[in-house]
Coordinates of C-alpha atoms in Angstrom, one line a residue:
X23 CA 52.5 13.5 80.8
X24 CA 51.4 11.7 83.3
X25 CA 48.3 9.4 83.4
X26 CA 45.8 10.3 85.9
X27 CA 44.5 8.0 89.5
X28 CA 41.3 7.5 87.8
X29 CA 42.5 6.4 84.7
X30 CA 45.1 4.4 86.8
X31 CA 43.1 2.9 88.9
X32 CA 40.2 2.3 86.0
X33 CA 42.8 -0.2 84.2
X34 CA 43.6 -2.3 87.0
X35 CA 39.8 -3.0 87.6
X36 CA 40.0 -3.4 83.9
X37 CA 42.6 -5.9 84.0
X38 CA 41.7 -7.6 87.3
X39 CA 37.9 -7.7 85.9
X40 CA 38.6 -9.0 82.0
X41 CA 41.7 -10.4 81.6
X42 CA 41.2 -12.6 84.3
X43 CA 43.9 -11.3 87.4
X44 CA 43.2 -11.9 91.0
X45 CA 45.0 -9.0 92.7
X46 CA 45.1 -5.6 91.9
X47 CA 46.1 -2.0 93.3
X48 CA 50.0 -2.2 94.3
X49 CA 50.2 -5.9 94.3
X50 CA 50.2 -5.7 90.0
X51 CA 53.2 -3.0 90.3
X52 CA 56.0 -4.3 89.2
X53 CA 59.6 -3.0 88.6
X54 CA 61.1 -2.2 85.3
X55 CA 64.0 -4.8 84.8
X56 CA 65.3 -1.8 82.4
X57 CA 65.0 1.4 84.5
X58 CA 63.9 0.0 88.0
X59 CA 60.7 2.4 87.6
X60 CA 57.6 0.9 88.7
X61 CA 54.7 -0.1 86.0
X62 CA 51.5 0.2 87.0
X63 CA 52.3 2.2 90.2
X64 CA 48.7 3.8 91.7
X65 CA 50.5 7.3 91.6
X66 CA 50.6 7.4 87.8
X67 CA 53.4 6.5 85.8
X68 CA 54.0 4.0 82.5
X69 CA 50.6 1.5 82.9
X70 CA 50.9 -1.9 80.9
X71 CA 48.9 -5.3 81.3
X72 CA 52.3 -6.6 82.6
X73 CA 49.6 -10.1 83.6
X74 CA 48.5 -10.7 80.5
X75 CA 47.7 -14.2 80.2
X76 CA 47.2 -15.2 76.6
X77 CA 44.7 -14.2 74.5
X78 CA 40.9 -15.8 75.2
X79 CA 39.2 -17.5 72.1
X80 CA 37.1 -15.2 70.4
X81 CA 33.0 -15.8 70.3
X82 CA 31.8 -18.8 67.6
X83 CA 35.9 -19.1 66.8
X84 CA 38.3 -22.5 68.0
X85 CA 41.8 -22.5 68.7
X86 CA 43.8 -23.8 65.5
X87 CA 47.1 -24.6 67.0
X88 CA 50.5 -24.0 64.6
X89 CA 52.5 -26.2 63.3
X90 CA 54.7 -27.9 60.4
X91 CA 52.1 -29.7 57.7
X92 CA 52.2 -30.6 53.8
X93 CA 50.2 -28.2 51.5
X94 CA 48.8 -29.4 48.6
X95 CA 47.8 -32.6 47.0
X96 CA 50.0 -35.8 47.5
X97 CA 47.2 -38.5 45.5
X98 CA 47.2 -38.6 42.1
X99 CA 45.6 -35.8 40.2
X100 CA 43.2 -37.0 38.1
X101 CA 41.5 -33.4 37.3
X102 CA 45.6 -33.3 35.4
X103 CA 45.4 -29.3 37.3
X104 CA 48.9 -29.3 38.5
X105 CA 48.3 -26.5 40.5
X106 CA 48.7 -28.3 44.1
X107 CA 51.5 -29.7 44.0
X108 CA 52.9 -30.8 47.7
X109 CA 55.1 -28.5 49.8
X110 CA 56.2 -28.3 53.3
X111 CA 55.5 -25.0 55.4
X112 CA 54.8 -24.0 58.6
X113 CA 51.5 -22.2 59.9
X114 CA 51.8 -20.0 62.8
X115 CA 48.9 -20.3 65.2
X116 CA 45.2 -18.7 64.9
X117 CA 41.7 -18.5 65.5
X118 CA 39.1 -19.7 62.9
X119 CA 35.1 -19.4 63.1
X120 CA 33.8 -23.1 63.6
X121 CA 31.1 -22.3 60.9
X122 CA 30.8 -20.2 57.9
X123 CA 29.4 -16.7 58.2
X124 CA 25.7 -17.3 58.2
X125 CA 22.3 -14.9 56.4
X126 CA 22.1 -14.3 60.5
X127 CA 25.4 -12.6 60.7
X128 CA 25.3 -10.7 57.3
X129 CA 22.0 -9.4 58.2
X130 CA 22.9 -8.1 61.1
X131 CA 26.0 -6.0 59.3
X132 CA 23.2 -5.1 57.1
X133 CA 20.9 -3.7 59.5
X134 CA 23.7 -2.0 61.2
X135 CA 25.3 0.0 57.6
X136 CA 21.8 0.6 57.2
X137 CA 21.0 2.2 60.4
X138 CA 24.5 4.3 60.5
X139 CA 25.1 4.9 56.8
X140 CA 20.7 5.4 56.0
X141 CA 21.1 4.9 52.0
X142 CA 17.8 7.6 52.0
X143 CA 20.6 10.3 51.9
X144 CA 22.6 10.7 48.7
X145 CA 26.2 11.0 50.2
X146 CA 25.3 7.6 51.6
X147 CA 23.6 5.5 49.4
X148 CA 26.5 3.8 47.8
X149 CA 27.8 2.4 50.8
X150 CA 24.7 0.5 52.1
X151 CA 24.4 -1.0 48.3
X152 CA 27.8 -2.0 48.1
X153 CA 27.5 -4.1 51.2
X154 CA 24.4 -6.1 49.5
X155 CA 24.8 -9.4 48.6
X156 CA 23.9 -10.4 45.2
X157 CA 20.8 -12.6 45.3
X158 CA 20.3 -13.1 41.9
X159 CA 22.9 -15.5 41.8
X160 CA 20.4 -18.3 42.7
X161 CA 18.6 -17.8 39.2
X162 CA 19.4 -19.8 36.5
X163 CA 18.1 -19.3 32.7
X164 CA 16.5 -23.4 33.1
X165 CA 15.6 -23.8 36.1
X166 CA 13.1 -22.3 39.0
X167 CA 15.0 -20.5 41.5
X168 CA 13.1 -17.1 42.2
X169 CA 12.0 -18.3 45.2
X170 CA 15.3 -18.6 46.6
X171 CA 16.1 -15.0 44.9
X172 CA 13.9 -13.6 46.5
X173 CA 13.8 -15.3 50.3
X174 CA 17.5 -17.2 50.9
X175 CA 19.3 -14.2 52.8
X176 CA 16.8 -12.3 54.7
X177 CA 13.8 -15.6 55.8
X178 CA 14.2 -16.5 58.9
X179 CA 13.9 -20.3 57.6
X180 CA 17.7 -19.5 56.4
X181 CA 19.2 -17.8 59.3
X182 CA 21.6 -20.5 60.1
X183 CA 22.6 -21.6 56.3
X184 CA 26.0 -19.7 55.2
X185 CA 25.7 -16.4 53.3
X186 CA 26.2 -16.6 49.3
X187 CA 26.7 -14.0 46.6
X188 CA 29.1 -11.8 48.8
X189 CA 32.0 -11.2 46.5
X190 CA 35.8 -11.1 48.2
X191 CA 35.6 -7.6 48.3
X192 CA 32.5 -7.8 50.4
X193 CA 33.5 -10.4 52.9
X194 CA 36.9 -8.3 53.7
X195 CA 34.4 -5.0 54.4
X196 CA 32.5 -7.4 56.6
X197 CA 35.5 -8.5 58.5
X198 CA 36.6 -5.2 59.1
X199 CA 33.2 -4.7 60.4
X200 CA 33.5 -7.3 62.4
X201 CA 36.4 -6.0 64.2
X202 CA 35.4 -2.7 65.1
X203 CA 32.1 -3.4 66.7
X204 CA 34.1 -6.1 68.8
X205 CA 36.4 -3.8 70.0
X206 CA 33.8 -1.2 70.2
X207 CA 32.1 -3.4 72.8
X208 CA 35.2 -4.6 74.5
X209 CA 35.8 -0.5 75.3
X210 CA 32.5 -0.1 76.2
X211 CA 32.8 -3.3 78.6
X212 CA 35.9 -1.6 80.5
X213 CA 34.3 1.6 80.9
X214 CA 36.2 3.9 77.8
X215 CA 33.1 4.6 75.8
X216 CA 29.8 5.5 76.9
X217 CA 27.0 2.8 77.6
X218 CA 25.5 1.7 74.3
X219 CA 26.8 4.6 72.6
X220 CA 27.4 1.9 69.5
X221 CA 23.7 1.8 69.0
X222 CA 22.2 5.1 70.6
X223 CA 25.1 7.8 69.3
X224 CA 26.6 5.8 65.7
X225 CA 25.6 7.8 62.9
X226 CA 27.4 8.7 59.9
X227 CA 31.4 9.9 60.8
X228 CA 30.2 9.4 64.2
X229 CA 30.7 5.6 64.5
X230 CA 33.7 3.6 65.8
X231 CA 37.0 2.5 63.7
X232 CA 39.7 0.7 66.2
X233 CA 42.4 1.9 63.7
X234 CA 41.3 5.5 64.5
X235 CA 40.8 4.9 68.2
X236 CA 44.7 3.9 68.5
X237 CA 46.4 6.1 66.2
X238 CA 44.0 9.1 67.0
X239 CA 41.5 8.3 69.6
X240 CA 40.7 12.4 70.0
X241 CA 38.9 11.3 66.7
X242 CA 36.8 8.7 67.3
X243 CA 33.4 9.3 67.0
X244 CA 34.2 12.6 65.5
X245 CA 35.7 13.5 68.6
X246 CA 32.8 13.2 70.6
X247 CA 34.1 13.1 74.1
X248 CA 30.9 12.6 75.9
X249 CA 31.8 9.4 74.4
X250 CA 34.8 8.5 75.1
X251 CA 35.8 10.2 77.9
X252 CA 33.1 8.0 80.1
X253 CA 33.6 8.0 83.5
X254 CA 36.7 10.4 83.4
X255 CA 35.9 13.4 85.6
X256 CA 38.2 17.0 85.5
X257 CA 38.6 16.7 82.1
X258 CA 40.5 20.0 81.4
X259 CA 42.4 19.4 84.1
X260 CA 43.1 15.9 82.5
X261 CA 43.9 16.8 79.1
X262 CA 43.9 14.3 76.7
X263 CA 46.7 11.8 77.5
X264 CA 45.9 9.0 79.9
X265 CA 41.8 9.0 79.3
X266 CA 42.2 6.1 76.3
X267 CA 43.0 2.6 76.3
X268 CA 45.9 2.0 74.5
X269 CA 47.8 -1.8 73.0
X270 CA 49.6 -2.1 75.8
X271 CA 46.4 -2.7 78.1
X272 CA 45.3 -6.2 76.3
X273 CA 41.9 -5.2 75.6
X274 CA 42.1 -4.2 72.0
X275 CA 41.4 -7.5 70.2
X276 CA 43.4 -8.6 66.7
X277 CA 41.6 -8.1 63.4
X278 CA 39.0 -10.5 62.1
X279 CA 40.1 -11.2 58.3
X280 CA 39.7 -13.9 55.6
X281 CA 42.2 -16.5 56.5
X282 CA 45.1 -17.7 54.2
X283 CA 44.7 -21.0 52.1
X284 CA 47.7 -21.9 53.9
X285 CA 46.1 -21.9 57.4
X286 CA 42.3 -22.7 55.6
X287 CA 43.6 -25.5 54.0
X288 CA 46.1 -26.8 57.4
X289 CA 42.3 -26.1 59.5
X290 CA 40.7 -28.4 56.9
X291 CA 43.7 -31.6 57.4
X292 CA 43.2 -31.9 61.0
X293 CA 44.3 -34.8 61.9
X294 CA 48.5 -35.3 62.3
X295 CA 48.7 -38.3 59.8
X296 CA 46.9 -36.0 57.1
X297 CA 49.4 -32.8 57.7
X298 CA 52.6 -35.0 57.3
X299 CA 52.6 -37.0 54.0
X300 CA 54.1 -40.6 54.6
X301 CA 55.6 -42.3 51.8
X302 CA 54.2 -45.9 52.8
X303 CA 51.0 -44.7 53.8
X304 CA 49.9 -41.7 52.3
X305 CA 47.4 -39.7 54.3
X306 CA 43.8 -39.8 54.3
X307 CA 41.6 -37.1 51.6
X308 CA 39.1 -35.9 54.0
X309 CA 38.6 -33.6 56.6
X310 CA 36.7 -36.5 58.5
X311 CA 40.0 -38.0 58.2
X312 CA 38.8 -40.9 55.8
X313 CA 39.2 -41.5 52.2
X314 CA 35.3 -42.9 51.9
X315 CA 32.7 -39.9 52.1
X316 CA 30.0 -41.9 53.7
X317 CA 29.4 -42.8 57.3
X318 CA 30.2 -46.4 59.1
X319 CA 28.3 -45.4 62.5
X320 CA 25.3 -47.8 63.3
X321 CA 23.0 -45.7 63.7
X322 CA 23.6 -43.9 60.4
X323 CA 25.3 -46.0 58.4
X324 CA 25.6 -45.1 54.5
X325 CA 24.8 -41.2 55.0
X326 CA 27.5 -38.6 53.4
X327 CA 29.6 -36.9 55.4
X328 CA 29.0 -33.6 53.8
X329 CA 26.3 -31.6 51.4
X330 CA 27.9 -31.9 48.0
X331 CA 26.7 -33.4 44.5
X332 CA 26.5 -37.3 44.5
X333 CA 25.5 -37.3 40.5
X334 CA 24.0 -35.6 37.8
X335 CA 20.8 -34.8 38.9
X336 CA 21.2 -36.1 42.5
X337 CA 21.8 -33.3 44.9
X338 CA 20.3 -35.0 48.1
X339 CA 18.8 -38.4 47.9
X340 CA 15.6 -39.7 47.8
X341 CA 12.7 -39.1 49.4
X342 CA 13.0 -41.0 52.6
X343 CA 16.7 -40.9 52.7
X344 CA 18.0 -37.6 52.5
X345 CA 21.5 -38.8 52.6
X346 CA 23.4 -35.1 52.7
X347 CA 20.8 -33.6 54.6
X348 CA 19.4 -31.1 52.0
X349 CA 18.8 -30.1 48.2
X350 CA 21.2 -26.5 48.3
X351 CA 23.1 -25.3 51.3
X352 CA 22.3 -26.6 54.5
X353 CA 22.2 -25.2 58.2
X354 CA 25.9 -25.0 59.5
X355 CA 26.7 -27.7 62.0
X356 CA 24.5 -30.2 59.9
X357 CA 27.4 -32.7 60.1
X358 CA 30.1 -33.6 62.5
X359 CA 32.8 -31.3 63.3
X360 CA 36.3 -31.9 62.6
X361 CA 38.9 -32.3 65.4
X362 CA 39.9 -29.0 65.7
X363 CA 36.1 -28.3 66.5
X364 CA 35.1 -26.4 62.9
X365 CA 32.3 -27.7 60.6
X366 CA 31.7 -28.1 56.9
X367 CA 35.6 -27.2 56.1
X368 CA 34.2 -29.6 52.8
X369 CA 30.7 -29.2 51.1
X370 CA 27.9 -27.1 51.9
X371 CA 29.7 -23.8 50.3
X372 CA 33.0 -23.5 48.9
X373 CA 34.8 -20.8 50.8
X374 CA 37.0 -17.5 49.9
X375 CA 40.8 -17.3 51.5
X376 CA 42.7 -14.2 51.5
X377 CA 45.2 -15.5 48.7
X378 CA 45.3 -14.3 44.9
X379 CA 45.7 -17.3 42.9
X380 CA 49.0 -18.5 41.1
X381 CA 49.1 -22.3 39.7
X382 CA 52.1 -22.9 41.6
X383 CA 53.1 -22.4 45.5
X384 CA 57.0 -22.8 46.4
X385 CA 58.3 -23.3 50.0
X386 CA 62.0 -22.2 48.5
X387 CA 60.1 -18.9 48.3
X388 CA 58.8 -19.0 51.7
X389 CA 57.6 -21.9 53.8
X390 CA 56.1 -19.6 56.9
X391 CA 53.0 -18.1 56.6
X392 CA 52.4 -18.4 53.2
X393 CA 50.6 -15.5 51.4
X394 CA 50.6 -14.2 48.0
X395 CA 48.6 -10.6 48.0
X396 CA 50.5 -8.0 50.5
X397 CA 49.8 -5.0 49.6
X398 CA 51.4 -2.2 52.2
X399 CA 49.8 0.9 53.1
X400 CA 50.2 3.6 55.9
X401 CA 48.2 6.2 57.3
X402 CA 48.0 9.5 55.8
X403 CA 49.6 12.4 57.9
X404 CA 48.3 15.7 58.1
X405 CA 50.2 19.2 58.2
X406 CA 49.6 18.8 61.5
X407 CA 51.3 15.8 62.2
X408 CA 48.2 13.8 63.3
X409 CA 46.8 11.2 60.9
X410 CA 43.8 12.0 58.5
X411 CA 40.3 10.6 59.0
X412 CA 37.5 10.5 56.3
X413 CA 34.9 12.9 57.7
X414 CA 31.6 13.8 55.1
X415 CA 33.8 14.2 51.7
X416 CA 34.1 10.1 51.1
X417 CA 35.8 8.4 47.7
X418 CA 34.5 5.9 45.7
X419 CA 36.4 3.1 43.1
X420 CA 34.6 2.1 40.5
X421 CA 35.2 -1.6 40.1
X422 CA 35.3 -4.0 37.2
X423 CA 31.3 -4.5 37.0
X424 CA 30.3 -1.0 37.2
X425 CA 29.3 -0.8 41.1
X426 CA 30.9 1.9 43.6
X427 CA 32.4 0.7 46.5
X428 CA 33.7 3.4 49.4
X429 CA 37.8 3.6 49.6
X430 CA 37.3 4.0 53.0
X431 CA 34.2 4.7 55.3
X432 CA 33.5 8.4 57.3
X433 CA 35.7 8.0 61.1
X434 CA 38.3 5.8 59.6
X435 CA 42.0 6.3 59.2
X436 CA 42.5 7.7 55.1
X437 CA 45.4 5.1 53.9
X438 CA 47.6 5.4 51.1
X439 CA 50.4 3.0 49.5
X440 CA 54.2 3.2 51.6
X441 CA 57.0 5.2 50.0
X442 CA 60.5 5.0 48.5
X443 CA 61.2 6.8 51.9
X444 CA 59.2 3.3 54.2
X445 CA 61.2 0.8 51.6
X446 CA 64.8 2.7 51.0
X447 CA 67.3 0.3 52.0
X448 CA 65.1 -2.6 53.7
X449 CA 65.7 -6.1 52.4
X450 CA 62.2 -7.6 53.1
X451 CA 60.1 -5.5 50.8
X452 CA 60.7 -3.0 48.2
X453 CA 56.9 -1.9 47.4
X454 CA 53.7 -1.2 48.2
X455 CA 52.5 -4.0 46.2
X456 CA 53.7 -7.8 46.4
X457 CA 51.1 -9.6 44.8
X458 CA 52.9 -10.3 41.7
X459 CA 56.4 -11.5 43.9
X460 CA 58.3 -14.2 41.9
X461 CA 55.0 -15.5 40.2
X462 CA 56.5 -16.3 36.8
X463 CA 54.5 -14.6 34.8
X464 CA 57.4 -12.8 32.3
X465 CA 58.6 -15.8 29.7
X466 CA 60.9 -15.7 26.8
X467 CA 61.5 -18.3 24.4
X468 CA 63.4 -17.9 21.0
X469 CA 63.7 -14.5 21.0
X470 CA 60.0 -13.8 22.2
X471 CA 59.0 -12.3 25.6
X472 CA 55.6 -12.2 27.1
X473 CA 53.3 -12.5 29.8
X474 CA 51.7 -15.9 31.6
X475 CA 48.7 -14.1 32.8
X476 CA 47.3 -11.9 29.7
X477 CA 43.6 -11.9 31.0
X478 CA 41.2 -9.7 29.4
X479 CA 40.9 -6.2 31.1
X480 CA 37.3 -5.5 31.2
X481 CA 36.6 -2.1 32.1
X482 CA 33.2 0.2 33.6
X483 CA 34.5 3.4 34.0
X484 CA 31.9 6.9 34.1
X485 CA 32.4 9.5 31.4
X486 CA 32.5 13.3 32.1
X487 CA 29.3 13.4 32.2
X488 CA 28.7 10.6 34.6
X489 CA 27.2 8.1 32.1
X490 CA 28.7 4.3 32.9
X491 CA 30.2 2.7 29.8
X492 CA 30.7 -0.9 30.0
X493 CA 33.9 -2.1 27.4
X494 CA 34.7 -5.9 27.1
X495 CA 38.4 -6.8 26.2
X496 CA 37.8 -8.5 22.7
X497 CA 41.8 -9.0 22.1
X498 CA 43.2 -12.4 21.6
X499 CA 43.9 -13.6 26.0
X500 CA 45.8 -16.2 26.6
X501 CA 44.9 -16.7 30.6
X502 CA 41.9 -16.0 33.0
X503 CA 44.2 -15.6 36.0
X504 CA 45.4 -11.7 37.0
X505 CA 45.6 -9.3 40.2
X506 CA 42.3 -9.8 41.2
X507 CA 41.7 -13.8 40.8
X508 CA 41.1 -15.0 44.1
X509 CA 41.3 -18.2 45.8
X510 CA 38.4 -20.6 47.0
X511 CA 39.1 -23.9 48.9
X512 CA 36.6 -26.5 49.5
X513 CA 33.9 -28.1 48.2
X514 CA 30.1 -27.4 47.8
X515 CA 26.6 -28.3 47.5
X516 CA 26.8 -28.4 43.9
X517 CA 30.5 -29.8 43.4
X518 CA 31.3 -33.1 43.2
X519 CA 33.0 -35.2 46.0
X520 CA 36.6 -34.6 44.2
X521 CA 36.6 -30.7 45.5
X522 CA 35.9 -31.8 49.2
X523 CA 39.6 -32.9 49.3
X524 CA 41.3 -29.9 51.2
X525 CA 44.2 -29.4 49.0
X526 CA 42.0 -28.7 45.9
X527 CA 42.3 -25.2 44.9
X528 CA 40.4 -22.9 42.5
X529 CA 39.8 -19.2 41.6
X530 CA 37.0 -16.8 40.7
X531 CA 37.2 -13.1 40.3
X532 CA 37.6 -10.9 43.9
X533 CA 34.5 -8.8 42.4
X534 CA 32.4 -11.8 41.3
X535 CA 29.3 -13.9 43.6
X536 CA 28.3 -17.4 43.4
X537 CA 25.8 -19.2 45.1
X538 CA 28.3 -21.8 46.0
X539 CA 31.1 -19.3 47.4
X540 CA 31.1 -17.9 51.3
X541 CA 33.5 -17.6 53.9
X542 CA 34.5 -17.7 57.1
X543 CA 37.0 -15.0 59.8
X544 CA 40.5 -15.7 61.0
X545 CA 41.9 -14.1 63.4
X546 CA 45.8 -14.3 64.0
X547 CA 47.1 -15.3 67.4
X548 CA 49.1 -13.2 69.2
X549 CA 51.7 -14.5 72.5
X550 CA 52.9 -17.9 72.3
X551 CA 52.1 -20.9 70.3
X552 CA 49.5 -22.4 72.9
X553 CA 46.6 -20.9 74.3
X554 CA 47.1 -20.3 78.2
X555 CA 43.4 -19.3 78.2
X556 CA 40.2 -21.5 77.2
X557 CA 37.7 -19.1 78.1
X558 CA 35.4 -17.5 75.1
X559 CA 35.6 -14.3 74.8
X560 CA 32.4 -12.3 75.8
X561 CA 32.5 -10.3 72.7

């Protein structure tokens, strides 16, 4: 079917008006080098962003360019961990916020679940408290910290310090969040969704999902089309192709997500003699590219470099001389940036990566992209062909500590786990799950087999009657690490200097808070390895 002269002409303004592109009408036809068809004819016809120009830097994000760097630790390892041990690999390039995710930011995804998903009505109250950070992870059984319990996420005094006690879990929802209400305003910005629609019209299944919008936009917003068919007059006559912004147009922006520790951890060792480990000269610890965590500027000679522990009982100096700059977390961009233009990749808060956590990482397994925790899914199709979307009737998992969390929130696309029939035959994969991929954890020795990672399996699960039994695994564990340990990277404002070093790596449950722990988006680059465009995006 053909797509329309409105819509035609709509994507060239489109194009011409955010992507950057000087001409439009028939001077952005071109000819198929296949068929000899013309794209983007003004009579209708196949449309594509045929001038696409790379992709723009995404708001409070910096272009991390790719490239070939040693992972792990190459000093001596005086902790005797062994879990860092130095590889070569090769990170493709990406997009990574320059500070963590602040109270500011988390708020606001607060406020918005709030608004959409109102927790006063009984089918909803789950999701809004699964979003909540835990803030009584400031209190501690000796020491004053109700204060902070009660006032660190939501005072305005904290706005700019980085959010703590969002569990993994949480900080993925957030990032999915994240990329909706970008693309939701991106669409809105090009004329495919009604004016403010995201804040006047949300509500319940009635809110925006780019996975739905692509795969069934006659769905989105619970197929509203005073929504998205703005602008779009004769729309019987119309019919539904040709009124929706598709991939090919370049306005539908990549997915905001945690970022590997391979690209977290190549972010963090900016400079080129710290990537590439030379024999006769090592390579510097920091991210400030220096082995010493103290400053030699003039003017501020002898302050640290980062918020993090000095000493036992030393957290930020004495009075007069606040040499880190503050007592817990501090505002982001309290100390000098990196190279690459990010701040506090060491101290202030450790941070959460997309990785679950194995002692060892191999390059002979893979030396590109490195990432242990794939798990595949695919959309669920309907009898009528058309994928599924979650509409009132939304599923809950219970997790580990006894707290619901939605599988998947109303207007998005229902998911379940690929298929003998998607992995039949194909040599990259052969599951839905590849977390547990060469990870050594069956061993046999005289005779005996058993498991590396025999962690206890505590369990919260509800009874028939809906009553929520907690059971702790009392049987004899050999290991805390399993499916769901996760890995952080970094240090913090209560670590000691020796977890600044980037290639430091620990672990904490995906389902667990800290008020050490937060995080910050990735977002992976698509197009070539260099960015052809240095303008910020005006999401």
């Amino acid at each position: 079917m053909k797509i329309n002269k409105i819509m035609t002409l709509q994507l060239i303004a489109v194009m011409a008006a955010s992507i950057g592109l000087t001409s439009c009408g028939n001077s952005n036809a071109t000819s198929s080098s296949a068929t000899g068809w013309k794209i983007n004819d003004k009579k209708g016809g196949f449309q594509y962003n045929t001038s696409y120009d790379g992709t723009e830097v995404p708001y409070g994000m910096v272009a991390i360019e790719g490239g070939t760097f040693t992972m792990g630790r190459v000093q001596d390892d005086v902790m005797g961990e062994w879990n860092n041990g130095a590889t070569q690999q090769y990170v493709q390039s990406f997009f990574m916020d320059e500070t963590e995710v602040t109270n500011l930011m988390y708020t606001e995804y607060l406020s918005w679940t709030k608004a959409v998903y109102p927790p006063t009505e009984a089918r909803y109250r789950q999701i809004y408290s699964s979003a909540l950070p835990d803030t009584l992870v400031w209190r501690n059984q000796l020491g004053f910290t109700e204060t902070l319990t009660n006032t660190y996420l939501r005072h305005p005094a904290y706005q700019s310090y980085p959010v703590v006690g969002v569990s993994w879990v949480q900080a993925n929802d957030f990032s999915k969040w994240r990329t909706d209400r970008v693309n939701e305003l991106n669409l809105e910005r090009a004329g495919y969704i009604a004016k403010n629609a995201k804040t006047d019209k949300a509500y319940g299944e009635q809110t925006f999902s780019t996975d739905t919008y692509l795969k069934a936009p006659s769905k989105a917003y619970a197929g509203n089309d005073s929504i998205v068919f703005k602008g779009v007059k004769n729309r019987a006559k119309d019919g539904q192709n040709g009124v929706y912004a598709k991939m090919e147009y370049g306005i539908i922006s990549a997915e905001f997500r945690l970022p590997t520790e391979a690209e977290w951890e190549y972010a963090a060792s900016v400079r080129k003699s710290d990537r590439v480990y030379n024999n006769q000269q090592g390579r510097n610890k920091y991210p400030w590219g220096s082995d010493d965590v103290r400053t030699n500027s003039r003017k501020s000679k002898g302050d640290y470099l980062a918020n993090f522990k000095q000493g036992r009982g030393d957290y930020g100096g004495i009075a007069g001389w606040s040499t880190d700059a503050g007592e817990i977390t501090t505002a982001v961009k309290s100390f000098p940036s990196n190279d690459w233009g990010l701040y506090d990749m060491a101290g202030n808060v450790a941070e959460w990566v997309a990785d679950v956590y194995r002692p060892a990482i191999s390059s002979e397994v893979n030396d590109m992209n490195y990432f242990r925790g794939n798990v595949y899914n695919k959309s669920v199709i309907g009898p009528d062909g058309t994928v599924q979307v979650v509409s009132a009737n939304i599923e809950y998992d219970t997790l580990p500590n006894g707290k619901l969390r939605p599988r998947a929130l109303p207007g998005e696309v229902q998911k379940e786990g690929v298929g003998t029939e998607d992995t039949f035959q194909r040599r990259n994969f052969q599951g839905d799950n590849s977390i547990a991929y060469k990870d050594g954890d069956t061993f046999e020795k005289v005779g005996q087999k058993g498991t590396m990672y025999n962690s206890p399996q505590d369990q919260a699960v509800y009874d028939a009657q809906g009553n929520l039994t907690y059971t702790l695994d009392d049987a004899a564990r050999t290991s805390l690490i399993n499916n769901n340990s996760r890995v952080i990277k970094g240090g913090s404002w209560k670590d000691r200097a020796y977890w600044l070093d980037p290639a430091t790596r620990r672990f904490i449950d995906q389902y667990s808070a800290s008020d050490f722990v937060g995080f910050r988006n990735a977002m992976t680059k698509v197009g070539n390895t260099k960015s052809n465009s240095k303008k910020k995006a005006r999401g």
